[in-house]
């Protein structure tokens, strides 16, 4: 069968984008090893009045919609998705409960009025607004030689929307909140949970959705998105008790930051370390002052530059990042600093539980979210009586982290099992989840019957249809 002109053009676009991305990866990776990083002021986002906070923000209830707009959403920051899509600016709360605002991007099967909602928290992992879902699903390109955050401007939401589209295929509405707020926070305690919960409220308040607080809602996220999802289920009972969250599925939640710091050091994804330090520094001037005392001049430059880019560029510029090259004192001394210790503890496991049925998955050989930390998080939930299904995945094996990422692999292989569980909860009709904790170590959740059943339609056919601009879920 001969390809249609539209498919031929799409194929050409994808090939060119991949070629450019791989080329930049080689170039940027080489530069990361060869020379020093020169920091510059973070680039300002393109002027867009849509993000402006109103003067009466404090008078609005959390979840109230400030303004809306219809958009064309794109996957991989290139290809239009054939859905109805809007963006909602809504009122939420900062970590200190002070009024704040952020945006959620809502995708709906073309012409449908869904009765269920999936809130997908993407792993933004950046303190630059342009890396948020509301930007990367609407504007920009994955590679740009003329844009300041570039040349590799690819942000993860553009790829993760292909996972989130599994919800669209079920006929659900899918929302991707900017859970770091319009000020683009990362690793802030509590705040991403508030932004996620208020994003759900905003969608339910959006009249075209015809939803209510009784609408079944599911949460899903991986890595940075799992952090936001975990805060959401911990804050739900006190902050948004009216919401009907039937289940939350998330993988590799880095809620033991000390363990993550030690584990990922020197690994392929070691560049996540300066991203984390930059995120905490943005929240806490005291932390920023304290950590700078222990950094070499080169370390300070790396940290400053991290705030100027999305995760793709940061990861490539800092391949195999080793903090021992950039610290003037041993790590134990740095972590014992009272200010640093306090701020890391505020972002780690709280010991609080949840009433939300939860599915958690994590690689046993994980380098970014080490299994010991996720084990602790699950134990804390289980001790509080939470209904938790926890799957510890043995595959892939313990391959050297300098050449392979278990974290990146389980993001893909663990997704079908997570979605199969989430779909069963969304279709449960509000039936209570099985009480207690179900913890097991398995070769791979991908081998489960439910996961295999989702693999073809939800994670092979559906992403291809999404990229080709075919209708999803209609």
mmCIF file of C-alpha atoms in Angstrom, residues 22-408:
data_model
loop_
_atom_site.group_PDB
_atom_site.id
_atom_site.type_symbol
_atom_site.label_atom_id
_atom_site.label_comp_id
_atom_site.label_asym_id
_atom_site.label_seq_id
_atom_site.Cartn_x
_atom_site.Cartn_y
_atom_site.Cartn_z
ATOM 1 C CA UNK A 22 20.492 12.600 17.831
ATOM 2 C CA UNK A 23 23.001 14.920 16.189
ATOM 3 C CA UNK A 24 22.576 17.502 18.925
ATOM 4 C CA UNK A 25 22.847 14.767 21.541
ATOM 5 C CA UNK A 26 26.274 13.780 20.208
ATOM 6 C CA UNK A 27 27.438 17.381 19.949
ATOM 7 C CA UNK A 28 26.129 18.427 23.353
ATOM 8 C CA UNK A 29 27.386 15.281 25.019
ATOM 9 C CA UNK A 30 30.861 15.917 23.656
ATOM 10 C CA UNK A 31 30.829 19.509 24.804
ATOM 11 C CA UNK A 32 29.763 18.439 28.269
ATOM 12 C CA UNK A 33 32.989 16.527 28.724
ATOM 13 C CA UNK A 34 35.294 18.895 26.877
ATOM 14 C CA UNK A 35 34.842 22.309 28.441
ATOM 15 C CA UNK A 36 33.421 24.440 31.241
ATOM 16 C CA UNK A 37 29.856 25.643 31.406
ATOM 17 C CA UNK A 38 29.308 29.386 31.226
ATOM 18 C CA UNK A 39 26.169 30.438 33.070
ATOM 19 C CA UNK A 40 23.817 33.082 31.754
ATOM 20 C CA UNK A 41 20.591 34.678 32.933
ATOM 21 C CA UNK A 42 17.536 32.441 32.472
ATOM 22 C CA UNK A 43 15.696 33.275 29.258
ATOM 23 C CA UNK A 44 12.318 34.927 29.701
ATOM 24 C CA UNK A 45 9.330 33.042 28.310
ATOM 25 C CA UNK A 46 7.626 34.519 25.268
ATOM 26 C CA UNK A 47 5.268 37.279 26.325
ATOM 27 C CA UNK A 48 1.826 35.733 26.843
ATOM 28 C CA UNK A 49 -0.834 37.602 28.818
ATOM 29 C CA UNK A 50 -2.729 34.344 29.268
ATOM 30 C CA UNK A 51 -0.436 33.517 32.234
ATOM 31 C CA UNK A 52 -0.902 36.862 34.017
ATOM 32 C CA UNK A 53 -2.319 36.632 37.534
ATOM 33 C CA UNK A 54 -5.414 38.779 38.146
ATOM 34 C CA UNK A 55 -5.434 41.453 40.827
ATOM 35 C CA UNK A 56 -8.233 39.671 42.707
ATOM 36 C CA UNK A 57 -6.485 36.272 42.795
ATOM 37 C CA UNK A 58 -6.722 36.025 46.594
ATOM 38 C CA UNK A 59 -10.526 36.348 46.485
ATOM 39 C CA UNK A 60 -10.940 33.293 44.246
ATOM 40 C CA UNK A 61 -11.533 29.803 45.578
ATOM 41 C CA UNK A 62 -8.895 27.147 44.766
ATOM 42 C CA UNK A 63 -9.728 25.584 41.409
ATOM 43 C CA UNK A 64 -11.541 28.665 40.122
ATOM 44 C CA UNK A 65 -10.964 29.316 36.432
ATOM 45 C CA UNK A 66 -9.373 32.670 35.608
ATOM 46 C CA UNK A 67 -9.340 32.403 31.826
ATOM 47 C CA UNK A 68 -9.465 29.771 29.081
ATOM 48 C CA UNK A 69 -8.394 29.364 25.475
ATOM 49 C CA UNK A 70 -8.813 26.785 22.736
ATOM 50 C CA UNK A 71 -5.521 25.397 21.411
ATOM 51 C CA UNK A 72 -4.033 22.868 19.040
ATOM 52 C CA UNK A 73 -2.053 20.363 21.116
ATOM 53 C CA UNK A 74 0.999 18.628 19.668
ATOM 54 C CA UNK A 75 2.949 15.485 20.419
ATOM 55 C CA UNK A 76 6.755 15.479 20.362
ATOM 56 C CA UNK A 77 6.489 19.289 20.021
ATOM 57 C CA UNK A 78 5.842 18.698 16.332
ATOM 58 C CA UNK A 79 2.710 16.818 15.366
ATOM 59 C CA UNK A 80 -0.875 18.065 15.876
ATOM 60 C CA UNK A 81 -3.063 15.751 17.953
ATOM 61 C CA UNK A 82 -6.551 15.205 16.555
ATOM 62 C CA UNK A 83 -8.504 16.101 19.706
ATOM 63 C CA UNK A 84 -10.386 19.035 21.167
ATOM 64 C CA UNK A 85 -8.013 20.906 23.460
ATOM 65 C CA UNK A 86 -8.132 23.844 25.844
ATOM 66 C CA UNK A 87 -5.902 25.492 28.395
ATOM 67 C CA UNK A 88 -7.281 26.708 31.727
ATOM 68 C CA UNK A 89 -5.531 29.220 33.979
ATOM 69 C CA UNK A 90 -6.809 28.549 37.490
ATOM 70 C CA UNK A 91 -6.283 29.571 41.073
ATOM 71 C CA UNK A 92 -4.214 27.243 43.245
ATOM 72 C CA UNK A 93 -1.944 27.487 46.297
ATOM 73 C CA UNK A 94 1.781 27.685 46.879
ATOM 74 C CA UNK A 95 3.621 25.533 49.401
ATOM 75 C CA UNK A 96 2.759 28.083 52.098
ATOM 76 C CA UNK A 97 -0.938 28.033 51.075
ATOM 77 C CA UNK A 98 -0.654 31.558 49.649
ATOM 78 C CA UNK A 99 -2.731 32.214 46.483
ATOM 79 C CA UNK A 100 -1.054 31.175 43.244
ATOM 80 C CA UNK A 101 -2.139 30.332 39.712
ATOM 81 C CA UNK A 102 -1.151 27.783 37.106
ATOM 82 C CA UNK A 103 -2.381 26.167 33.887
ATOM 83 C CA UNK A 104 -3.722 22.773 32.937
ATOM 84 C CA UNK A 105 -3.965 21.539 29.347
ATOM 85 C CA UNK A 106 -7.158 19.563 28.709
ATOM 86 C CA UNK A 107 -7.486 17.050 25.864
ATOM 87 C CA UNK A 108 -10.818 15.496 24.914
ATOM 88 C CA UNK A 109 -11.724 13.018 22.138
ATOM 89 C CA UNK A 110 -13.036 15.047 19.231
ATOM 90 C CA UNK A 111 -16.681 16.024 19.755
ATOM 91 C CA UNK A 112 -17.096 13.970 22.953
ATOM 92 C CA UNK A 113 -18.297 14.885 26.449
ATOM 93 C CA UNK A 114 -16.326 12.482 28.654
ATOM 94 C CA UNK A 115 -17.628 11.249 31.987
ATOM 95 C CA UNK A 116 -14.201 10.393 33.427
ATOM 96 C CA UNK A 117 -10.981 12.352 33.876
ATOM 97 C CA UNK A 118 -7.328 11.301 33.889
ATOM 98 C CA UNK A 119 -4.941 13.824 35.439
ATOM 99 C CA UNK A 120 -1.534 12.984 33.995
ATOM 100 C CA UNK A 121 1.400 14.618 35.806
ATOM 101 C CA UNK A 122 4.288 14.842 33.339
ATOM 102 C CA UNK A 123 7.920 14.806 34.471
ATOM 103 C CA UNK A 124 8.714 18.434 33.723
ATOM 104 C CA UNK A 125 11.908 18.309 35.855
ATOM 105 C CA UNK A 126 12.838 21.913 35.195
ATOM 106 C CA UNK A 127 12.579 25.396 36.683
ATOM 107 C CA UNK A 128 12.040 27.057 33.300
ATOM 108 C CA UNK A 129 8.442 27.931 32.385
ATOM 109 C CA UNK A 130 8.960 26.993 28.725
ATOM 110 C CA UNK A 131 9.401 23.359 29.786
ATOM 111 C CA UNK A 132 5.912 23.111 31.330
ATOM 112 C CA UNK A 133 3.222 21.084 29.540
ATOM 113 C CA UNK A 134 1.254 24.232 28.665
ATOM 114 C CA UNK A 135 4.189 25.455 26.572
ATOM 115 C CA UNK A 136 5.659 22.252 25.210
ATOM 116 C CA UNK A 137 2.277 20.888 24.088
ATOM 117 C CA UNK A 138 1.466 24.093 22.214
ATOM 118 C CA UNK A 139 4.564 25.993 21.064
ATOM 119 C CA UNK A 140 8.207 25.497 20.162
ATOM 120 C CA UNK A 141 10.189 22.721 18.529
ATOM 121 C CA UNK A 142 12.261 19.853 19.955
ATOM 122 C CA UNK A 143 15.401 21.370 18.430
ATOM 123 C CA UNK A 144 15.967 25.081 17.908
ATOM 124 C CA UNK A 145 19.216 26.874 17.152
ATOM 125 C CA UNK A 146 17.584 30.288 17.562
ATOM 126 C CA UNK A 147 15.905 29.812 20.951
ATOM 127 C CA UNK A 148 17.837 30.572 24.114
ATOM 128 C CA UNK A 149 16.989 27.357 26.039
ATOM 129 C CA UNK A 150 18.294 25.343 23.074
ATOM 130 C CA UNK A 151 19.630 23.948 20.935
ATOM 131 C CA UNK A 152 17.883 20.876 22.407
ATOM 132 C CA UNK A 153 14.568 22.393 23.496
ATOM 133 C CA UNK A 154 12.726 19.079 23.859
ATOM 134 C CA UNK A 155 10.707 18.777 27.088
ATOM 135 C CA UNK A 156 9.306 15.492 28.385
ATOM 136 C CA UNK A 157 5.580 16.416 28.295
ATOM 137 C CA UNK A 158 5.758 16.320 24.496
ATOM 138 C CA UNK A 159 6.646 12.622 24.681
ATOM 139 C CA UNK A 160 4.604 11.691 27.747
ATOM 140 C CA UNK A 161 1.416 12.869 26.074
ATOM 141 C CA UNK A 162 1.736 9.643 24.047
ATOM 142 C CA UNK A 163 1.317 7.690 27.295
ATOM 143 C CA UNK A 164 -1.456 9.970 28.522
ATOM 144 C CA UNK A 165 -3.312 9.435 25.246
ATOM 145 C CA UNK A 166 -4.132 5.917 26.466
ATOM 146 C CA UNK A 167 -6.791 7.667 28.519
ATOM 147 C CA UNK A 168 -8.115 9.428 25.428
ATOM 148 C CA UNK A 169 -8.482 6.063 23.712
ATOM 149 C CA UNK A 170 -10.825 5.053 26.548
ATOM 150 C CA UNK A 171 -12.966 8.107 25.860
ATOM 151 C CA UNK A 172 -11.760 9.938 28.979
ATOM 152 C CA UNK A 173 -10.753 13.571 29.247
ATOM 153 C CA UNK A 174 -7.029 13.948 29.951
ATOM 154 C CA UNK A 175 -5.527 16.927 31.790
ATOM 155 C CA UNK A 176 -1.806 17.697 32.049
ATOM 156 C CA UNK A 177 -1.273 20.335 34.757
ATOM 157 C CA UNK A 178 1.715 22.643 35.083
ATOM 158 C CA UNK A 179 2.174 21.253 38.585
ATOM 159 C CA UNK A 180 5.178 23.487 39.211
ATOM 160 C CA UNK A 181 2.996 26.585 38.840
ATOM 161 C CA UNK A 182 3.524 29.537 36.501
ATOM 162 C CA UNK A 183 6.785 30.190 38.352
ATOM 163 C CA UNK A 184 7.983 26.694 37.341
ATOM 164 C CA UNK A 185 8.873 25.093 40.669
ATOM 165 C CA UNK A 186 10.504 21.680 40.959
ATOM 166 C CA UNK A 187 10.726 19.473 44.065
ATOM 167 C CA UNK A 188 8.697 21.963 46.079
ATOM 168 C CA UNK A 189 6.900 20.225 48.968
ATOM 169 C CA UNK A 190 3.079 20.087 48.943
ATOM 170 C CA UNK A 191 2.655 22.664 46.139
ATOM 171 C CA UNK A 192 2.599 20.168 43.210
ATOM 172 C CA UNK A 193 -0.112 18.269 45.058
ATOM 173 C CA UNK A 194 -2.204 21.426 45.420
ATOM 174 C CA UNK A 195 -1.687 22.312 41.747
ATOM 175 C CA UNK A 196 -2.750 18.811 40.676
ATOM 176 C CA UNK A 197 -5.863 18.775 42.852
ATOM 177 C CA UNK A 198 -6.876 22.295 41.847
ATOM 178 C CA UNK A 199 -6.308 21.365 38.196
ATOM 179 C CA UNK A 200 -8.915 18.622 38.630
ATOM 180 C CA UNK A 201 -11.276 21.144 40.200
ATOM 181 C CA UNK A 202 -10.710 23.542 37.308
ATOM 182 C CA UNK A 203 -11.579 20.896 34.708
ATOM 183 C CA UNK A 204 -14.731 20.051 36.651
ATOM 184 C CA UNK A 205 -15.591 23.776 36.775
ATOM 185 C CA UNK A 206 -15.097 24.132 33.010
ATOM 186 C CA UNK A 207 -18.619 24.203 31.541
ATOM 187 C CA UNK A 208 -17.852 22.345 28.261
ATOM 188 C CA UNK A 209 -16.813 19.320 30.360
ATOM 189 C CA UNK A 210 -20.142 19.020 32.204
ATOM 190 C CA UNK A 211 -18.372 17.327 35.105
ATOM 191 C CA UNK A 212 -18.745 17.533 38.875
ATOM 192 C CA UNK A 213 -16.908 16.551 42.040
ATOM 193 C CA UNK A 214 -18.495 13.102 41.634
ATOM 194 C CA UNK A 215 -16.751 12.538 38.292
ATOM 195 C CA UNK A 216 -14.365 9.550 38.573
ATOM 196 C CA UNK A 217 -10.756 10.773 38.450
ATOM 197 C CA UNK A 218 -7.510 8.872 38.021
ATOM 198 C CA UNK A 219 -3.968 10.133 38.609
ATOM 199 C CA UNK A 220 -0.907 8.930 36.745
ATOM 200 C CA UNK A 221 2.718 10.022 36.587
ATOM 201 C CA UNK A 222 6.290 8.784 36.474
ATOM 202 C CA UNK A 223 9.465 10.143 38.064
ATOM 203 C CA UNK A 224 8.924 13.905 38.482
ATOM 204 C CA UNK A 225 5.263 13.277 37.671
ATOM 205 C CA UNK A 226 5.169 10.614 40.384
ATOM 206 C CA UNK A 227 6.453 13.142 42.910
ATOM 207 C CA UNK A 228 3.538 15.451 42.081
ATOM 208 C CA UNK A 229 1.067 12.541 42.154
ATOM 209 C CA UNK A 230 2.328 11.324 45.532
ATOM 210 C CA UNK A 231 1.944 14.797 47.050
ATOM 211 C CA UNK A 232 -1.567 14.970 45.579
ATOM 212 C CA UNK A 233 -2.774 11.787 47.279
ATOM 213 C CA UNK A 234 -1.153 12.828 50.575
ATOM 214 C CA UNK A 235 -2.815 16.267 50.491
ATOM 215 C CA UNK A 236 -6.143 15.150 49.054
ATOM 216 C CA UNK A 237 -8.026 14.445 52.284
ATOM 217 C CA UNK A 238 -7.236 17.791 53.902
ATOM 218 C CA UNK A 239 -7.116 19.969 50.779
ATOM 219 C CA UNK A 240 -9.701 18.538 48.364
ATOM 220 C CA UNK A 241 -11.816 15.949 50.212
ATOM 221 C CA UNK A 242 -14.750 16.389 47.814
ATOM 222 C CA UNK A 243 -12.904 14.960 44.801
ATOM 223 C CA UNK A 244 -13.692 11.403 43.696
ATOM 224 C CA UNK A 245 -10.215 10.043 42.978
ATOM 225 C CA UNK A 246 -10.766 6.366 42.247
ATOM 226 C CA UNK A 247 -7.084 5.497 41.891
ATOM 227 C CA UNK A 248 -3.549 6.830 41.512
ATOM 228 C CA UNK A 249 -0.824 5.002 39.601
ATOM 229 C CA UNK A 250 2.747 6.256 39.649
ATOM 230 C CA UNK A 251 6.254 4.937 39.169
ATOM 231 C CA UNK A 252 9.723 5.760 40.488
ATOM 232 C CA UNK A 253 8.780 8.545 42.921
ATOM 233 C CA UNK A 254 11.995 10.189 44.140
ATOM 234 C CA UNK A 255 10.779 10.866 47.662
ATOM 235 C CA UNK A 256 14.038 9.847 49.354
ATOM 236 C CA UNK A 257 16.240 12.573 47.899
ATOM 237 C CA UNK A 258 19.377 11.604 49.825
ATOM 238 C CA UNK A 259 19.190 8.058 48.469
ATOM 239 C CA UNK A 260 18.556 9.386 44.945
ATOM 240 C CA UNK A 261 21.509 11.767 45.171
ATOM 241 C CA UNK A 262 23.895 8.963 46.081
ATOM 242 C CA UNK A 263 22.453 6.428 43.641
ATOM 243 C CA UNK A 264 22.360 8.489 40.434
ATOM 244 C CA UNK A 265 25.787 10.061 40.911
ATOM 245 C CA UNK A 266 28.044 9.267 37.954
ATOM 246 C CA UNK A 267 25.222 7.522 36.103
ATOM 247 C CA UNK A 268 23.972 8.269 32.608
ATOM 248 C CA UNK A 269 21.243 10.452 34.149
ATOM 249 C CA UNK A 270 23.553 12.087 36.685
ATOM 250 C CA UNK A 271 22.506 15.443 35.251
ATOM 251 C CA UNK A 272 19.362 15.191 37.365
ATOM 252 C CA UNK A 273 21.488 16.153 40.391
ATOM 253 C CA UNK A 274 22.069 19.807 39.418
ATOM 254 C CA UNK A 275 18.414 20.015 38.324
ATOM 255 C CA UNK A 276 17.345 18.955 41.820
ATOM 256 C CA UNK A 277 19.733 21.399 43.495
ATOM 257 C CA UNK A 278 18.486 24.184 41.241
ATOM 258 C CA UNK A 279 14.882 23.374 42.096
ATOM 259 C CA UNK A 280 15.492 23.517 45.852
ATOM 260 C CA UNK A 281 17.593 26.684 45.443
ATOM 261 C CA UNK A 282 14.718 28.405 43.650
ATOM 262 C CA UNK A 283 12.436 27.685 46.622
ATOM 263 C CA UNK A 284 14.905 28.469 49.370
ATOM 264 C CA UNK A 285 17.415 31.365 49.267
ATOM 265 C CA UNK A 286 18.940 29.884 52.411
ATOM 266 C CA UNK A 287 19.588 26.593 50.633
ATOM 267 C CA UNK A 288 21.028 28.427 47.626
ATOM 268 C CA UNK A 289 23.464 30.314 49.868
ATOM 269 C CA UNK A 290 24.399 27.170 51.779
ATOM 270 C CA UNK A 291 25.004 24.927 48.766
ATOM 271 C CA UNK A 292 27.104 27.583 47.023
ATOM 272 C CA UNK A 293 29.513 27.529 49.971
ATOM 273 C CA UNK A 294 30.341 23.919 49.109
ATOM 274 C CA UNK A 295 30.563 24.291 45.325
ATOM 275 C CA UNK A 296 33.628 24.959 43.228
ATOM 276 C CA UNK A 297 33.393 27.836 40.720
ATOM 277 C CA UNK A 298 32.660 25.266 38.010
ATOM 278 C CA UNK A 299 29.956 23.731 40.175
ATOM 279 C CA UNK A 300 28.322 27.121 40.689
ATOM 280 C CA UNK A 301 28.330 27.726 36.932
ATOM 281 C CA UNK A 302 26.727 24.338 36.235
ATOM 282 C CA UNK A 303 24.016 24.991 38.810
ATOM 283 C CA UNK A 304 23.311 28.475 37.444
ATOM 284 C CA UNK A 305 23.050 27.229 33.865
ATOM 285 C CA UNK A 306 20.694 24.409 34.824
ATOM 286 C CA UNK A 307 17.863 26.877 35.363
ATOM 287 C CA UNK A 308 18.120 28.020 31.743
ATOM 288 C CA UNK A 309 17.178 24.755 30.007
ATOM 289 C CA UNK A 310 14.717 21.889 29.827
ATOM 290 C CA UNK A 311 15.618 18.412 31.003
ATOM 291 C CA UNK A 312 16.847 17.147 27.612
ATOM 292 C CA UNK A 313 19.558 19.786 27.272
ATOM 293 C CA UNK A 314 20.458 19.577 30.955
ATOM 294 C CA UNK A 315 20.819 15.789 30.884
ATOM 295 C CA UNK A 316 23.051 15.898 27.807
ATOM 296 C CA UNK A 317 25.249 18.716 29.079
ATOM 297 C CA UNK A 318 25.735 16.851 32.346
ATOM 298 C CA UNK A 319 26.086 13.233 31.293
ATOM 299 C CA UNK A 320 27.723 11.167 34.063
ATOM 300 C CA UNK A 321 27.611 14.138 36.440
ATOM 301 C CA UNK A 322 29.775 13.367 39.481
ATOM 302 C CA UNK A 323 29.269 15.687 42.424
ATOM 303 C CA UNK A 324 32.733 14.859 43.773
ATOM 304 C CA UNK A 325 34.200 16.995 40.968
ATOM 305 C CA UNK A 326 32.179 20.019 42.043
ATOM 306 C CA UNK A 327 32.140 19.890 45.865
ATOM 307 C CA UNK A 328 34.819 21.317 48.127
ATOM 308 C CA UNK A 329 33.787 19.052 51.022
ATOM 309 C CA UNK A 330 32.753 15.377 51.271
ATOM 310 C CA UNK A 331 29.057 14.760 50.627
ATOM 311 C CA UNK A 332 28.406 13.709 54.224
ATOM 312 C CA UNK A 333 29.605 17.103 55.398
ATOM 313 C CA UNK A 334 27.405 18.891 52.867
ATOM 314 C CA UNK A 335 24.305 16.891 53.802
ATOM 315 C CA UNK A 336 24.923 17.570 57.504
ATOM 316 C CA UNK A 337 24.679 21.340 56.976
ATOM 317 C CA UNK A 338 21.546 22.318 58.984
ATOM 318 C CA UNK A 339 19.930 24.344 56.186
ATOM 319 C CA UNK A 340 20.597 21.730 53.506
ATOM 320 C CA UNK A 341 19.449 18.916 55.783
ATOM 321 C CA UNK A 342 16.224 20.770 56.613
ATOM 322 C CA UNK A 343 15.294 21.536 53.016
ATOM 323 C CA UNK A 344 15.989 18.002 51.777
ATOM 324 C CA UNK A 345 13.971 16.537 54.652
ATOM 325 C CA UNK A 346 11.008 18.794 53.769
ATOM 326 C CA UNK A 347 10.915 17.179 50.314
ATOM 327 C CA UNK A 348 11.335 13.598 51.451
ATOM 328 C CA UNK A 349 8.972 10.981 52.881
ATOM 329 C CA UNK A 350 6.542 12.620 55.298
ATOM 330 C CA UNK A 351 5.212 9.504 57.001
ATOM 331 C CA UNK A 352 1.681 10.528 56.040
ATOM 332 C CA UNK A 353 -0.649 7.992 54.474
ATOM 333 C CA UNK A 354 -3.566 8.284 52.049
ATOM 334 C CA UNK A 355 -7.068 6.956 51.522
ATOM 335 C CA UNK A 356 -6.658 6.895 47.719
ATOM 336 C CA UNK A 357 -6.204 3.390 46.204
ATOM 337 C CA UNK A 358 -2.670 3.475 44.856
ATOM 338 C CA UNK A 359 -0.532 1.455 42.445
ATOM 339 C CA UNK A 360 3.234 2.020 42.656
ATOM 340 C CA UNK A 361 5.906 0.497 40.427
ATOM 341 C CA UNK A 362 9.694 0.741 40.625
ATOM 342 C CA UNK A 363 12.715 -1.025 39.184
ATOM 343 C CA UNK A 364 14.717 -3.015 41.732
ATOM 344 C CA UNK A 365 17.894 -1.899 39.941
ATOM 345 C CA UNK A 366 16.651 1.693 39.628
ATOM 346 C CA UNK A 367 19.336 4.398 39.706
ATOM 347 C CA UNK A 368 17.244 7.606 39.923
ATOM 348 C CA UNK A 369 14.599 6.466 42.418
ATOM 349 C CA UNK A 370 16.452 3.691 44.284
ATOM 350 C CA UNK A 371 14.233 0.857 45.411
ATOM 351 C CA UNK A 372 15.135 1.440 49.074
ATOM 352 C CA UNK A 373 13.489 4.861 48.987
ATOM 353 C CA UNK A 374 10.294 3.647 47.326
ATOM 354 C CA UNK A 375 10.153 0.735 49.774
ATOM 355 C CA UNK A 376 10.194 3.313 52.600
ATOM 356 C CA UNK A 377 7.425 5.345 50.965
ATOM 357 C CA UNK A 378 5.226 2.265 50.547
ATOM 358 C CA UNK A 379 5.853 1.189 54.143
ATOM 359 C CA UNK A 380 4.761 4.625 55.339
ATOM 360 C CA UNK A 381 1.539 4.400 53.309
ATOM 361 C CA UNK A 382 0.832 0.848 54.440
ATOM 362 C CA UNK A 383 1.433 1.710 58.088
ATOM 363 C CA UNK A 384 -1.361 4.261 57.800
ATOM 364 C CA UNK A 385 -3.779 1.731 56.319
ATOM 365 C CA UNK A 386 -3.593 2.845 52.688
ATOM 366 C CA UNK A 387 -4.775 0.387 49.996
ATOM 367 C CA UNK A 388 -1.544 0.000 47.997
ATOM 368 C CA UNK A 389 -0.521 -2.346 45.191
ATOM 369 C CA UNK A 390 3.275 -2.229 44.895
ATOM 370 C CA UNK A 391 5.252 -3.960 42.157
ATOM 371 C CA UNK A 392 9.059 -4.193 42.398
ATOM 372 C CA UNK A 393 10.352 -5.009 38.901
ATOM 373 C CA UNK A 394 13.511 -7.130 38.579
ATOM 374 C CA UNK A 395 14.012 -6.406 34.891
ATOM 375 C CA UNK A 396 16.079 -4.926 33.421
ATOM 376 C CA UNK A 397 19.065 -6.500 35.214
ATOM 377 C CA UNK A 398 21.767 -4.535 36.979
ATOM 378 C CA UNK A 399 23.588 -3.236 33.888
ATOM 379 C CA UNK A 400 26.260 -0.542 34.519
ATOM 380 C CA UNK A 401 24.421 2.745 35.017
ATOM 381 C CA UNK A 402 26.992 4.616 32.955
ATOM 382 C CA UNK A 403 25.697 2.968 29.782
ATOM 383 C CA UNK A 404 22.090 2.062 30.626
ATOM 384 C CA UNK A 405 19.153 3.566 32.513
ATOM 385 C CA UNK A 406 16.745 1.307 34.367
ATOM 386 C CA UNK A 407 14.786 4.459 35.196
ATOM 387 C CA UNK A 408 14.143 5.206 31.534
#
